[in-house]
Amino acid sequence: MIRNYFKTALRSLLKNKGFTFINILGLALGLAICLLITFYVIDELSYDRYNIKHERVYRVNTVLKYSGTLTEYATAAIPVANVLKTEFPEVETAVRISPALNIRFKKGDEIVREDGTTFYSEPNVFDVFTLPLLSGDTKTALKESNSVVIAESMAKKYFNRINVVGQTLFLVTSGTSLKITGVMKDMPPQSHFRANFLLARDHPINNAAAWNQLTPFATYALLKTNASISQLETKLNTDMQNGLKSSSTMNYSKFAAGGNYFKLSLMPVTDIHLKSNRVMELGANGNGQYVYIFTAVAVFILLLACINFMNLSTARSANRAREVGVRKVLGSSRSHLIFQFLAESLIVTFVAAIIAVLAAWALLPLFNHLSNKQLAINGQTLIWLFPALLSIVMVVGILAGSYPAFFLSAFQPINVLKGKVSTGFKGAAFRSTLVVFQFSISIFLVIGTLVIYNQLNYIQNKDLGFNRNQVLILNNVNTLEHPELLKQEIKKLPGVVNATLTSFLPTANNKVLNYVSPGGKEGQSTQFWKIDEDYISTMGMQMKTGRGFSGEFRTDSTAMVINETAAKVFGYDNDAIGKTITTGAATNLKKYHVIGVVKDFNFSSLRDNVTPLVMTLDNDWLARLSVRVNTHNLPSLMTRLEKTWKTIAPNEHFDYSFMDADFDALYRTEQRMGQLFILFTGLAIAIACLGLFGLAAYAAEQRNREIGIRKVLGASITAIVTMLSKDFVRLVIISFAIAAPLAWLTMNKWLQGFAYRQNIQWWVVMLAGSGAVFIALATISLQSFRAAAANPVESLRDGD
């Protein structure tokens, strides 16, 4: 019996090839998108779960409120780790990890830059994180000074083999040889930080350091089973308050009286990737909002495909009504008819699922490129993919086919055979509701895409307070014996406007915090940058008052330039020039005098407000050379730059980047999400239009005789197209009225994540609405025009 159901269903589907093609194509597109998004979501949710003890690993975060400014840090003060290990019985151990900046290793005669994947770590890192060693002992690997554990891929890169324990790596940055004491498996991509090199610190950490001194140390605690997080946070914050009260570097009573505070919190390591975007993160994190958004997009697009199926099936009711009536007269029960229609639905869904898997596999490289992922359909993926697909086929097949099955099987044979079955588009309230739902989703996605694009365009063109265009950044400068000589020689080249030596760039990640005391006031945590006299002019920054640094003034060695925000926080709104600012501990104070206030410039993501920043005239041993150029023949200038570099540093690699590209990297996540949104929105509209195209075709077919009569009575093609289209267009307008306010509320909430944002413009909403109406009208009119242009004699003959 079941075999007969499927055999009959297959015959019916092949008989109506156009209907079958549209249904399969719509479902396949929806399922393919759903699969791609599922791969993405599973990958995002799996971060840091490779750690066997991930359920018990927490990172200590710090929140600082000062002068009304709230700043969240992914790091903690130095004493925190030691206190956790020695004074909290619910903590098994704690480890500190900090990024190693401007790292250069020597590979033969070549110097290789390894920034971003090199970290200083305490020896017990292997007790907290699952980092299996292929060779070496986890208990002793980082015990000795100048020792290093490297990843398997790095061993192959530098030595062409894995067994390299006992070998040495020359660290150009510090001029020391590091002994390799372990080779670990490569960390998986799903980690909030990726370490290819773990360096032992060459000096012990001073655990008695100040509680108010924020450092680059990320502190992780491994808790015992069933430890109370809330109680641990309470006790930890109590210890911090006691440490701050006894600090010799700050007046805690005065600090707290102003409504200022430090607060520590514990974050599960598995939450870091999607829920943390704090200062001093060890790596670039994702955004949990995008996971929720794309999950919703996947569900909505799958619903669009199912709605297409239901709409087209019920629209064909008139064509199959007589078949149902005859089969009922011949003795078929309603349950048999339901099974028959469900069998058709399952066949369509099964074929669509196969096509979807092939399409997802073919589109995966493009999707990986857009999302910056390394997703793959492999053996591990297939373990859950086949059961999931089988479940989807059953659920979608039954869901998409249920309404047509129950709707068609409910026809009364007497009414059917008399021709008393409601046909066409009129009277189909349920089908109209589904069309409204479809286009509401599509319009919602269009508005969301336009808002994202508009915000990214705003970021690209916003006045940041510095000029990022035509600035070339030369790396590896710190490895040179005379970087100043390189700077002076490059400044002589035609096409070079100016050059500056510093690592503190608005688009760089190596921000350094320090405590300063303005005019005897309580210490304030600020950005503390070391620059030279050419920095402000090279970056294209503007002074609000005073001047920048100059080699003509010897006193500039103790001078300081601050930004507008620092002037406001310090209480120097209009009279900052000449004020004294002190840095350092009580035993090693250094006084600076303010010589200028630079206009605020964005040195972080536009998600954050500008924070206080001070700059001093000082040598920066991590310096890079930033060169402002003004030439229309950049290739020629690049050749001269490289020639100058090779003359001064013949054995050093010429490595460079452009500041505008580095700036774009800060918003790469939003750019990728914007591209994916455009892709998904386009496909969602295509699916919706595919269904609308089919509906228009069947509506025209079912009103074939009416169209013929109207033409005979003198109706024009324009009038007939308008008649056939107006109902559909009305539904699209209703969809716009529903989707527009929902999209505005949702995207306005997304924009709140940016301190600097472009408000949603009215034209964005209107463009989405008019675009949806235009696309729907174009889709419908194509079918309507064909029906209106047909010979009325043929349609009237067919109607007899």
Coordinates of N, CA and C in Angstrom, one line a residue, residues 180-280:
I180 N 63.4 25.1 23.2 CA 62.1 24.4 23.0 C 62.0 23.3 23.9
T181 N 61.0 23.4 24.8 CA 60.8 22.3 25.8 C 59.5 21.5 25.6
G182 N 58.8 21.8 24.6 CA 57.6 21.1 24.3 C 57.0 21.4 22.9
V183 N 56.3 20.4 22.3 CA 55.6 20.6 21.1 C 54.2 20.2 21.3
M184 N 53.3 21.1 21.2 CA 51.8 20.8 21.4 C 51.1 20.7 20.1
K185 N 50.0 20.0 20.2 CA 49.1 20.0 19.1 C 48.5 21.4 18.7
D186 N 48.3 21.6 17.5 CA 47.8 22.9 17.1 C 46.4 23.1 17.8
M187 N 46.3 24.3 18.4 CA 45.0 24.6 19.0 C 43.9 24.7 17.9
P188 N 42.7 24.2 18.2 CA 41.6 24.3 17.2 C 41.2 25.7 16.9
P189 N 40.7 26.0 15.7 CA 40.2 27.3 15.4 C 39.2 27.9 16.4
Q190 N 38.4 26.9 17.0 CA 37.4 27.3 17.9 C 37.9 27.6 19.3
S191 N 38.8 28.6 19.4 CA 39.4 29.0 20.7 C 39.4 30.5 20.7
H192 N 39.2 31.2 21.9 CA 39.1 32.6 21.9 C 40.5 33.2 21.8
F193 N 41.6 32.4 22.0 CA 42.9 32.8 21.6 C 43.6 31.7 21.0
R194 N 44.5 32.0 20.0 CA 45.2 30.9 19.3 C 46.7 31.1 19.6
A195 N 47.3 30.1 20.3 CA 48.7 30.2 20.7 C 49.5 29.2 19.8
N196 N 50.4 29.8 19.1 CA 51.4 29.0 18.4 C 52.7 28.9 19.2
F197 N 52.9 29.9 20.1 CA 54.1 29.9 20.9 C 53.7 30.3 22.3
L198 N 54.1 29.5 23.3 CA 53.9 29.8 24.7 C 55.3 30.1 25.3
L199 N 55.6 31.3 25.7 CA 56.9 31.6 26.3 C 56.8 31.7 27.8
A200 N 57.9 31.1 28.4 CA 58.1 31.3 29.9 C 58.5 32.7 30.1
R201 N 58.1 33.3 31.2 CA 58.5 34.7 31.5 C 60.0 34.7 31.9
D202 N 60.8 35.7 31.5 CA 62.2 35.7 31.9 C 62.4 36.3 33.2
H203 N 61.3 36.7 33.9 CA 61.4 37.3 35.3 C 60.1 36.9 36.0
P204 N 60.2 36.7 37.3 CA 59.0 36.3 38.0 C 58.0 37.4 38.1
I205 N 56.7 37.1 38.3 CA 55.7 38.1 38.4 C 55.6 38.6 39.9
N206 N 55.6 39.9 40.0 CA 55.5 40.4 41.4 C 54.0 40.4 41.9
N207 N 53.7 39.4 42.7 CA 52.3 39.2 43.1 C 51.9 40.3 44.1
A208 N 52.8 41.1 44.6 CA 52.5 42.1 45.5 C 52.2 43.5 44.8
A209 N 52.1 43.4 43.5 CA 51.8 44.7 42.8 C 50.5 45.2 43.2
A210 N 50.3 46.5 42.8 CA 49.1 47.2 43.2 C 47.8 46.6 42.6
W211 N 46.7 46.6 43.4 CA 45.4 46.1 43.0 C 44.8 47.0 41.9
N212 N 45.2 48.2 41.9 CA 44.6 49.2 41.0 C 45.4 49.3 39.7
Q213 N 46.4 48.5 39.5 CA 47.2 48.5 38.3 C 46.8 47.5 37.3
L214 N 46.0 47.9 36.3 CA 45.5 47.0 35.3 C 46.7 46.7 34.3
T215 N 46.8 45.4 34.0 CA 47.9 44.9 33.2 C 47.4 44.1 32.1
P216 N 48.2 43.7 31.1 CA 47.7 42.8 30.0 C 47.5 41.4 30.4
F217 N 47.6 41.0 31.7 CA 47.4 39.6 32.1 C 46.0 39.2 32.1
A218 N 45.6 38.2 31.3 CA 44.3 37.6 31.4 C 44.5 36.5 32.4
T219 N 43.6 36.5 33.4 CA 43.6 35.6 34.5 C 42.5 34.6 34.4
Y220 N 42.9 33.3 34.5 CA 41.9 32.2 34.4 C 41.9 31.4 35.6
A221 N 40.7 31.0 36.1 CA 40.6 30.2 37.3 C 40.0 28.8 37.0
L222 N 40.6 27.8 37.5 CA 40.0 26.4 37.4 C 39.3 26.1 38.7
L223 N 38.0 26.1 38.7 CA 37.2 25.9 39.9 C 37.0 24.4 40.2
K224 N 36.7 24.1 41.4 CA 36.3 22.8 41.8 C 34.9 22.6 41.5
T225 N 34.5 21.3 41.4 CA 33.1 21.0 41.0 C 32.1 21.6 42.1
N226 N 31.0 22.1 41.6 CA 30.0 22.7 42.5 C 30.4 24.0 43.2
A227 N 31.4 24.6 42.8 CA 31.8 25.9 43.4 C 30.8 27.0 43.1
S228 N 30.5 27.8 44.1 CA 29.5 28.9 43.9 C 30.1 30.1 43.3
I229 N 29.7 30.5 42.1 CA 30.3 31.6 41.4 C 30.0 32.9 42.1
S230 N 28.7 33.1 42.5 CA 28.3 34.3 43.2 C 29.1 34.5 44.5
Q231 N 29.3 33.5 45.3 CA 30.0 33.6 46.6 C 31.5 33.9 46.3
L232 N 32.0 33.3 45.2 CA 33.4 33.5 44.9 C 33.7 34.9 44.5
E233 N 32.7 35.5 43.6 CA 32.9 36.9 43.2 C 32.8 37.8 44.4
T234 N 31.9 37.5 45.3 CA 31.7 38.4 46.5 C 33.0 38.4 47.3
K235 N 33.6 37.3 47.6 CA 34.8 37.2 48.4 C 36.0 37.8 47.7
L236 N 36.0 37.6 46.3 CA 37.1 38.2 45.5 C 37.1 39.7 45.5
N237 N 35.9 40.3 45.4 CA 35.7 41.7 45.4 C 36.0 42.3 46.8
T238 N 35.7 41.5 47.9 CA 36.1 42.0 49.2 C 37.6 42.1 49.3
D239 N 38.3 41.1 48.8 CA 39.8 41.1 48.9 C 40.3 42.3 48.1
M240 N 39.7 42.5 46.9 CA 40.2 43.7 46.1 C 40.0 45.0 46.9
Q241 N 38.8 45.2 47.5 CA 38.6 46.4 48.3 C 39.6 46.6 49.4
N242 N 39.9 45.5 50.1 CA 40.9 45.6 51.1 C 42.3 45.9 50.5
G243 N 42.6 45.3 49.4 CA 43.9 45.6 48.7 C 44.0 47.0 48.3
L244 N 42.9 47.6 47.8 CA 42.9 49.0 47.3 C 43.0 49.9 48.5
K245 N 42.4 49.6 49.6 CA 42.4 50.5 50.8 C 43.8 50.6 51.3
S246 N 44.6 49.5 51.2 CA 45.9 49.5 51.7 C 47.0 49.9 50.7
S247 N 46.5 50.3 49.5 CA 47.4 50.6 48.4 C 48.2 51.9 48.7
S248 N 49.5 51.9 48.4 CA 50.3 53.1 48.6 C 50.2 54.1 47.3
T249 N 49.6 53.6 46.3 CA 49.6 54.3 45.0 C 48.3 55.1 44.8
M250 N 47.3 55.0 45.7 CA 46.0 55.7 45.6 C 45.4 56.0 46.9
N251 N 44.6 57.0 47.0 CA 43.8 57.3 48.1 C 42.4 56.7 47.9
Y252 N 42.2 55.5 48.4 CA 40.9 54.8 48.1 C 39.7 55.5 48.6
S253 N 39.7 56.1 49.8 CA 38.6 56.8 50.3 C 38.1 57.9 49.4
K254 N 39.1 58.7 48.9 CA 38.8 59.8 48.0 C 38.3 59.2 46.6
F255 N 38.9 58.1 46.2 CA 38.5 57.5 45.0 C 37.0 57.0 45.0
A256 N 36.7 56.3 46.1 CA 35.3 55.8 46.3 C 34.3 56.9 46.5
A257 N 34.7 57.9 47.2 CA 33.8 59.0 47.5 C 33.2 59.7 46.2
G258 N 34.0 59.6 45.1 CA 33.6 60.2 43.9 C 32.7 59.3 43.0
G259 N 32.2 58.2 43.6 CA 31.4 57.2 42.9 C 32.1 56.3 42.0
N260 N 33.5 56.3 42.2 CA 34.3 55.4 41.4 C 34.5 54.0 42.0
Y261 N 34.8 53.0 41.2 CA 34.9 51.7 41.8 C 35.6 50.7 40.8
F262 N 36.2 49.7 41.4 CA 36.7 48.5 40.7 C 35.8 47.4 41.0
K263 N 35.5 46.5 40.0 CA 34.7 45.3 40.3 C 35.2 44.2 39.5
L264 N 35.3 43.0 40.1 CA 35.8 41.8 39.4 C 34.6 40.9 39.2
S265 N 34.6 40.2 38.1 CA 33.5 39.2 37.8 C 34.1 38.0 37.1
L266 N 33.4 36.9 37.2 CA 33.9 35.6 36.6 C 33.1 35.3 35.4
M267 N 33.7 35.0 34.3 CA 33.0 34.7 33.0 C 33.4 33.3 32.6
P268 N 32.4 32.4 32.3 CA 32.8 31.1 31.8 C 33.6 31.2 30.5
V269 N 34.6 30.4 30.4 CA 35.4 30.5 29.2 C 34.7 30.2 27.9
T270 N 33.6 29.4 28.0 CA 32.8 29.2 26.8 C 31.9 30.4 26.4
D271 N 31.8 31.4 27.2 CA 31.0 32.6 26.9 C 31.9 33.7 26.3
I272 N 33.2 33.5 26.4 CA 34.1 34.6 26.0 C 33.9 35.0 24.5
H273 N 33.9 34.0 23.6 CA 33.9 34.3 22.2 C 32.6 35.1 21.7
L274 N 31.5 34.7 22.3 CA 30.2 35.4 21.8 C 29.7 36.5 22.7
K275 N 30.2 36.6 23.9 CA 29.6 37.5 24.9 C 30.6 38.5 25.4
S276 N 31.8 38.5 24.9 CA 32.8 39.4 25.5 C 33.5 40.3 24.4
N277 N 33.4 41.6 24.6 CA 34.1 42.5 23.6 C 34.8 43.6 24.5
R278 N 35.7 43.2 25.3 CA 36.3 44.1 26.3 C 37.6 44.6 25.9
V279 N 38.1 45.5 26.6 CA 39.5 46.0 26.4 C 40.5 45.0 26.8
M280 N 41.5 44.8 25.9 CA 42.6 43.8 26.1 C 42.2 42.4 26.0

